[in-house]
mmCIF file of C-alpha atoms in Angstrom:
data_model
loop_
_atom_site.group_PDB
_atom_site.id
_atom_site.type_symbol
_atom_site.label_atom_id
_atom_site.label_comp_id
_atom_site.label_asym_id
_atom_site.label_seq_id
_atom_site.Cartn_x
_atom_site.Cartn_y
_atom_site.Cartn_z
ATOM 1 C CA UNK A 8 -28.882 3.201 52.245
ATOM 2 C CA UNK A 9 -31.590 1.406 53.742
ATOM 3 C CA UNK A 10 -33.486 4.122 54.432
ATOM 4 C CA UNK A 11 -31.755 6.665 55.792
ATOM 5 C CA UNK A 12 -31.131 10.578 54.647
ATOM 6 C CA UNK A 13 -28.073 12.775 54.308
ATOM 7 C CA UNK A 14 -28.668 15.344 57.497
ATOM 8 C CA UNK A 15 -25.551 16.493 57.505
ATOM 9 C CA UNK A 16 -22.347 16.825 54.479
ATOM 10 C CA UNK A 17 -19.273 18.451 55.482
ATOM 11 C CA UNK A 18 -16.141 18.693 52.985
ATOM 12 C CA UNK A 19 -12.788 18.140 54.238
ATOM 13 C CA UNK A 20 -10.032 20.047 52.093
ATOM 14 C CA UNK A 21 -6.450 20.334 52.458
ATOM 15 C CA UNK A 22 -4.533 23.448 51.597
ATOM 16 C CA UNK A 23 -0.490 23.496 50.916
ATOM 17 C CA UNK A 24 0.650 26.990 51.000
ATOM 18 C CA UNK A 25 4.075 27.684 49.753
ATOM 19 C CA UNK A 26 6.175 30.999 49.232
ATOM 20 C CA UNK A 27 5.864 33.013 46.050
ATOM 21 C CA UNK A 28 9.635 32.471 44.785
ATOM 22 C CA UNK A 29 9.395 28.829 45.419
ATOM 23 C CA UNK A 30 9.079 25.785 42.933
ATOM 24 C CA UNK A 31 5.700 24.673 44.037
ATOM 25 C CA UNK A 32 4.458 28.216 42.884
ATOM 26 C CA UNK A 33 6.323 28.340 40.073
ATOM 27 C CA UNK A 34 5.129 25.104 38.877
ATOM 28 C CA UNK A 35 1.236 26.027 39.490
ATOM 29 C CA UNK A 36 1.655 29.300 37.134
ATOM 30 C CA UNK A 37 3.391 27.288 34.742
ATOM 31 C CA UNK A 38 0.680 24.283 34.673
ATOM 32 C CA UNK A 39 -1.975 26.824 34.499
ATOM 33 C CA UNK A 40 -0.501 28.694 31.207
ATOM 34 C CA UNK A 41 -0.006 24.899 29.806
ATOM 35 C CA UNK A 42 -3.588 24.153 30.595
ATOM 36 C CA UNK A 43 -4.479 27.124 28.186
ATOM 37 C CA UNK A 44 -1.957 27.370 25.669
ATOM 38 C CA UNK A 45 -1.727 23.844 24.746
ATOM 39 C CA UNK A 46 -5.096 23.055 24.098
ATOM 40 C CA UNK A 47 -4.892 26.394 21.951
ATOM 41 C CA UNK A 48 -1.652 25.237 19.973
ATOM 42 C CA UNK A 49 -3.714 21.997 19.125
ATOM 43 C CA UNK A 50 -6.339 23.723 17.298
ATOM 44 C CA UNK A 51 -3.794 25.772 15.422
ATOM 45 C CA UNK A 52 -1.500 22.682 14.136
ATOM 46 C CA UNK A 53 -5.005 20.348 13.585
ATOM 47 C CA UNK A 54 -6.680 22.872 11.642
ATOM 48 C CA UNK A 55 -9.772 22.288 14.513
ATOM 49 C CA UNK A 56 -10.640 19.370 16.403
ATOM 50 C CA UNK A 57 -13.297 18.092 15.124
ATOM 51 C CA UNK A 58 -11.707 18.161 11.572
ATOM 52 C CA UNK A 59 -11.540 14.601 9.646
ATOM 53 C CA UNK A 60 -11.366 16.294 6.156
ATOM 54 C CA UNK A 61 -10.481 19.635 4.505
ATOM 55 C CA UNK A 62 -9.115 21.328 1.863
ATOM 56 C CA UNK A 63 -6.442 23.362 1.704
ATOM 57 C CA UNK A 64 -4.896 25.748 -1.085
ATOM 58 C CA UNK A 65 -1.697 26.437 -1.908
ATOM 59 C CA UNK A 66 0.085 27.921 -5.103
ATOM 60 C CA UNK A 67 3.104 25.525 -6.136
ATOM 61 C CA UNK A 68 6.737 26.534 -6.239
ATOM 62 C CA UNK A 69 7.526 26.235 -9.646
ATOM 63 C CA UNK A 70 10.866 26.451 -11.038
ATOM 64 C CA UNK A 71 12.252 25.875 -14.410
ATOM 65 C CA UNK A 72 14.737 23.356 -13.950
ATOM 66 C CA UNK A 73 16.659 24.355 -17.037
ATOM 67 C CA UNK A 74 16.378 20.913 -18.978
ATOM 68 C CA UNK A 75 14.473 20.996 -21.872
ATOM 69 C CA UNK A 76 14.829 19.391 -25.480
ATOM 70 C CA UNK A 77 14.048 21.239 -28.788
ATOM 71 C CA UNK A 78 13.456 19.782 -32.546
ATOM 72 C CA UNK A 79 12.648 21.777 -35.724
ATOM 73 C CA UNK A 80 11.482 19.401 -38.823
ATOM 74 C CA UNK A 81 10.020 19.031 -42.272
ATOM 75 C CA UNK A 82 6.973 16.443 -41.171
ATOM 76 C CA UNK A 83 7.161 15.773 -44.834
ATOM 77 C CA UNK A 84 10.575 13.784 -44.228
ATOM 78 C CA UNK A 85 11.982 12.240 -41.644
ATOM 79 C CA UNK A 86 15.833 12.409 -42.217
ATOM 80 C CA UNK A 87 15.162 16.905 -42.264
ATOM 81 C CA UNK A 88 15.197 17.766 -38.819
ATOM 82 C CA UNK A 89 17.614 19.298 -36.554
ATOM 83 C CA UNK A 90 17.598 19.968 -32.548
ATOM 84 C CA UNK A 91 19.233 20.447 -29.290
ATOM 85 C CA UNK A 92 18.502 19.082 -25.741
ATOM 86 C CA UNK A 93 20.335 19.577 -22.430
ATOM 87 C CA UNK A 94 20.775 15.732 -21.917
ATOM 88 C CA UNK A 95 24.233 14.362 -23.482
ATOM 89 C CA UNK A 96 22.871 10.978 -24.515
ATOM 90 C CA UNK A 97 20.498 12.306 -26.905
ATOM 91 C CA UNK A 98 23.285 15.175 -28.435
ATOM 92 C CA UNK A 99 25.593 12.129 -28.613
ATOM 93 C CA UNK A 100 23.173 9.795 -30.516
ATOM 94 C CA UNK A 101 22.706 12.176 -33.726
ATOM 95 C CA UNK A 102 25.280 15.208 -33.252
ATOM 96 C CA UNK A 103 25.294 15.730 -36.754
ATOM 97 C CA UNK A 104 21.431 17.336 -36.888
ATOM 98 C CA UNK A 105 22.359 19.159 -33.497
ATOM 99 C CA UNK A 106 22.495 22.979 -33.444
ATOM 100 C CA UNK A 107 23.180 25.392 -30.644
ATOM 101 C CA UNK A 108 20.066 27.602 -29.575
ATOM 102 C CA UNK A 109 19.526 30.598 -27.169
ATOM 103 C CA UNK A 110 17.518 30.193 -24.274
ATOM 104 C CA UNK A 111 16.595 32.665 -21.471
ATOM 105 C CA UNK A 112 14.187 32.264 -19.069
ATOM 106 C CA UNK A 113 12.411 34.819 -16.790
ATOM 107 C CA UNK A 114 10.294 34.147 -13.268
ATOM 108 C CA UNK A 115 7.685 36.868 -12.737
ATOM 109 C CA UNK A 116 6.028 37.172 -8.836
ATOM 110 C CA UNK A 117 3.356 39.614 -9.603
ATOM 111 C CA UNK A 118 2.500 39.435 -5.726
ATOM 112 C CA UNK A 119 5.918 39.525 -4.134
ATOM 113 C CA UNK A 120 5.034 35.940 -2.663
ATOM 114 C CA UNK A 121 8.639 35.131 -3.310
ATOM 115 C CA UNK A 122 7.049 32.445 -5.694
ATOM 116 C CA UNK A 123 6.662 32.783 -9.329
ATOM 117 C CA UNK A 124 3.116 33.548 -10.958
ATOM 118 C CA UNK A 125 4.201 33.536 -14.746
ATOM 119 C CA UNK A 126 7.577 31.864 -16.352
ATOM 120 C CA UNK A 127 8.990 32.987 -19.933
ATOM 121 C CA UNK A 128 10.695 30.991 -21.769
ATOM 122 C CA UNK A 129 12.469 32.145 -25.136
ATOM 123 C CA UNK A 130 14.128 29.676 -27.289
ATOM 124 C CA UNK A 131 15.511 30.738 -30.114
ATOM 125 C CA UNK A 132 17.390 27.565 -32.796
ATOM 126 C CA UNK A 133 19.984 28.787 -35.468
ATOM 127 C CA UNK A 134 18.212 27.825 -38.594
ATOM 128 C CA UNK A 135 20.017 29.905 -41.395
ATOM 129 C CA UNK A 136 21.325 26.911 -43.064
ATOM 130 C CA UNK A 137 18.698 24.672 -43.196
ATOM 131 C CA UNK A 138 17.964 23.315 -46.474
ATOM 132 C CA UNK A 139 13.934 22.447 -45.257
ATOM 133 C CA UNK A 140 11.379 24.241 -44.346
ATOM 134 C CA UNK A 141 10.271 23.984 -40.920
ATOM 135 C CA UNK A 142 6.708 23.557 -40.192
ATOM 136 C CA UNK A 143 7.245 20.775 -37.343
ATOM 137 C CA UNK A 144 8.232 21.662 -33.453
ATOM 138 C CA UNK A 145 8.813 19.811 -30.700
ATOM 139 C CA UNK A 146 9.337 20.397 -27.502
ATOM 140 C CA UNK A 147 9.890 19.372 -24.232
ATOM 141 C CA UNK A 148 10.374 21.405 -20.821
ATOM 142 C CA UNK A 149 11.228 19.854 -16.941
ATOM 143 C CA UNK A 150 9.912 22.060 -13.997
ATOM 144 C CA UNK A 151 10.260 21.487 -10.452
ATOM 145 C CA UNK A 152 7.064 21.588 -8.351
ATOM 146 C CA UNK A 153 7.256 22.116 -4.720
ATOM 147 C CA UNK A 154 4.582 21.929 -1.910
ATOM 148 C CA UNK A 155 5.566 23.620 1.593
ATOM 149 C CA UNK A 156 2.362 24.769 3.370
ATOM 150 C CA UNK A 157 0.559 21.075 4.944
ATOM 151 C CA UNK A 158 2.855 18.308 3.263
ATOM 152 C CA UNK A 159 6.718 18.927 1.661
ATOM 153 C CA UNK A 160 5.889 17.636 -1.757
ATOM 154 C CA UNK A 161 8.730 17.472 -4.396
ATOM 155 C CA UNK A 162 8.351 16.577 -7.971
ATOM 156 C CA UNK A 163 10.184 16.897 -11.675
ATOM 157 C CA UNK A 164 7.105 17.901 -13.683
ATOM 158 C CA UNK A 165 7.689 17.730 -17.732
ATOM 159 C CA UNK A 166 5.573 19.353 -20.213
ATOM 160 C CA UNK A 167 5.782 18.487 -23.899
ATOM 161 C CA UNK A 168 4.288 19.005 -27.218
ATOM 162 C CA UNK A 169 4.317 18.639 -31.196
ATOM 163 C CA UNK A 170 2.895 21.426 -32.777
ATOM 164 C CA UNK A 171 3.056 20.869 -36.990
ATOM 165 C CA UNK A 172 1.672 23.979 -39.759
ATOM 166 C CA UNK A 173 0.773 23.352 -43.203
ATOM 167 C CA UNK A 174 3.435 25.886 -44.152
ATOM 168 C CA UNK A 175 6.193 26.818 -43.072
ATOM 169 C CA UNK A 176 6.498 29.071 -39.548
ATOM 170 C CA UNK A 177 9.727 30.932 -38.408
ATOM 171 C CA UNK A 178 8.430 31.634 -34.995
ATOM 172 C CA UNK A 179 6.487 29.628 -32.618
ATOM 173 C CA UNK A 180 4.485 30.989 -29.453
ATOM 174 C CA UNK A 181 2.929 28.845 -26.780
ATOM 175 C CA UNK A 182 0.852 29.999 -23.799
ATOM 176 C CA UNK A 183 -1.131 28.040 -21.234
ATOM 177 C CA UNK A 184 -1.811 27.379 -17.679
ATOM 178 C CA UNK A 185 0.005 24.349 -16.013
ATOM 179 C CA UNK A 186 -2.285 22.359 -14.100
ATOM 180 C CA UNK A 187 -1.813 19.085 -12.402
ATOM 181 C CA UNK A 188 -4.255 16.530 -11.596
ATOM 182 C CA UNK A 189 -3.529 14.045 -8.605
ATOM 183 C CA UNK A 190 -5.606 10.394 -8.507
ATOM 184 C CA UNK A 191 -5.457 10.723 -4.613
ATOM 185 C CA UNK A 192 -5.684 13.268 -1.716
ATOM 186 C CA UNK A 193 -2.159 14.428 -0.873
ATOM 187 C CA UNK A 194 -1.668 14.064 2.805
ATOM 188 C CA UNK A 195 -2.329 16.329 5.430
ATOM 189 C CA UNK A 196 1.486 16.357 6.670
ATOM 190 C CA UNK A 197 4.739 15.160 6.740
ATOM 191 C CA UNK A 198 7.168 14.051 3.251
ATOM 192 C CA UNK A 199 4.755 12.698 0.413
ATOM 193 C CA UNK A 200 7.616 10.672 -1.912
ATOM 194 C CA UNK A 201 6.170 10.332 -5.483
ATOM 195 C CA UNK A 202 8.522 7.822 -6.553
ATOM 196 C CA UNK A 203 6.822 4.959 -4.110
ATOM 197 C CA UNK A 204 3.741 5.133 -5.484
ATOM 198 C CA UNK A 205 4.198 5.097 -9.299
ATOM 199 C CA UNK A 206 4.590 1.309 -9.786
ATOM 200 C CA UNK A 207 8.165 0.533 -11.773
ATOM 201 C CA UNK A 208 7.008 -1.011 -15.516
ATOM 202 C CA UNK A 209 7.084 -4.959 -15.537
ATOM 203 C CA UNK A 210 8.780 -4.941 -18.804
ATOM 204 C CA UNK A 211 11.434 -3.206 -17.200
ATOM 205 C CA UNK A 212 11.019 -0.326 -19.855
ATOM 206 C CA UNK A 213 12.205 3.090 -18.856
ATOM 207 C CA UNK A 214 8.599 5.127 -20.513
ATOM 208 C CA UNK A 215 8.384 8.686 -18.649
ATOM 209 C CA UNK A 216 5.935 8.685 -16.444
ATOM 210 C CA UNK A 217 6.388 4.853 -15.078
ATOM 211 C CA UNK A 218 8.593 5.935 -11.873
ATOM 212 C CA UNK A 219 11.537 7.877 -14.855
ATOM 213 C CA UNK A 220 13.153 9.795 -13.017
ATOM 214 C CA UNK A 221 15.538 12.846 -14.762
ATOM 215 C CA UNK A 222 18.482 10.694 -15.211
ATOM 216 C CA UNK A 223 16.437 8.265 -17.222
ATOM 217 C CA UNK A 224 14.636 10.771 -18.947
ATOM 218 C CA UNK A 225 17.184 10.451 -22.442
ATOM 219 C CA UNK A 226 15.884 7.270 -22.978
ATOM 220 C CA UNK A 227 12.204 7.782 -22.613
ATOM 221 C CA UNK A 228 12.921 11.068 -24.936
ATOM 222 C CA UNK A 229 13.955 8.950 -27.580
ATOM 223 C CA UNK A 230 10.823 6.331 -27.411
ATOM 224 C CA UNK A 231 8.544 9.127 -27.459
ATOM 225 C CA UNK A 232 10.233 11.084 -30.327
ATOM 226 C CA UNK A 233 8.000 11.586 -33.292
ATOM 227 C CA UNK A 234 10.436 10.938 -35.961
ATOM 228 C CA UNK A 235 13.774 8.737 -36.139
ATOM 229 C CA UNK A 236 16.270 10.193 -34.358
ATOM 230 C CA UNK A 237 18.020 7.484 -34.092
ATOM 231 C CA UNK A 238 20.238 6.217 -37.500
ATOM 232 C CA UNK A 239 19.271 3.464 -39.049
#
């Protein structure tokens, strides 16, 4: 400033003054309770500002789906087996082994979170006139899996297994945890669609787990089955 001081500094306001019930006050209460609430609502929905990563828990909704498939065999030959499955392709392609079971299932919530901590399934196969001995099960169960809390995340999970005795067993019990292991973070938000990121078989093959979805599932049943169902 060429050397000169600041003697003097006088500031020059304006003031608007309006009437209680107008829209000019109206609309300065309502900007000040924005100025406070949305900054507040941020935080809440982000998880914190400052957040680029976290982890978040959430227990599944898991529901049996009621579609399941069932085999009872003699692992010492293949043509003694019979079974049952709740998909008609399979029933149609060997209806002569198929028999007609008994299942009930029951969800328990053990913490009234309206979502089930334990799931009991009984399946029972009508096996009087068998002419084998069983010591061969197989089984296969479909649950759906949902995710609610950050991301809406919907899948058909299956769980299978082949469980063979030396001698001969007339009742089979299974117990375990289901766990499920994902190759990549699930996202913080919005619809995660499991179906584009499994990439479709080149062979054009219908395997389970290669994008099968449940109405493809008969097929990929039958390529996984441990014995011939199928007639020669």
């Amino acid at each position: 400033m060429g050397g000169l001081a600041v003697v003097h500094e006088e500031i020059i306001t304006r003031t608007y003054c309006a009437p209680r019930c107008s829209v000019a006050y109206l609309w300065k209460i309502f900007a000040f309770l924005a100025s406070l609430i949305i900054p507040l609502l941020i935080c809440i929905v982000t998880q914190g500002l400052w957040k680029k990563t976290n982890t978040y828990l959430e227990q599944p909704r898991i529901e049996y789906a009621h579609k399941s498939f069932f085999l009872v065999a003699d692992s010492s030959n293949a043509t003694a087996y019979c079974f049952w499955s709740s998909y008609q392709e399979l029933n149609d392609a060997d209806s002569d082994h198929l028999v007609m079971p008994i299942i009930e299932s029951q969800e328990i919530d053990r913490d009234n979170d309206g979502k089930a901590d334990e799931i009991l399934i009984s399946a029972t196969l009508h096996t009087q006139n068998l002419t084998f001995p069983v010591n061969n099960v197989f089984f296969y169960l479909l649950f759906n899996v949902n995710l609610e809390y950050r991301s809406v995340y919907k899948m058909e999970l299956p769980i299978m297994g082949y469980i063979e005795h030396l001698t001969e067993a007339p009742e089979v019990s299974i117990f375990g945890d289901m766990r499920v292991k994902s190759t990549e973070p699930l996202p913080s938000h919005g619809w995660f669609d499991i179906s584009e990121r499994i990439p479709e078989p080149e062979d054009g093959t219908t395997l389970f787990g290669n994008g099968t979805d449940a109405a493809e599932v008969d097929a990929s049943l039958i390529q996984l089955f441990p014995l011939d169902l199928l007639p020669s």
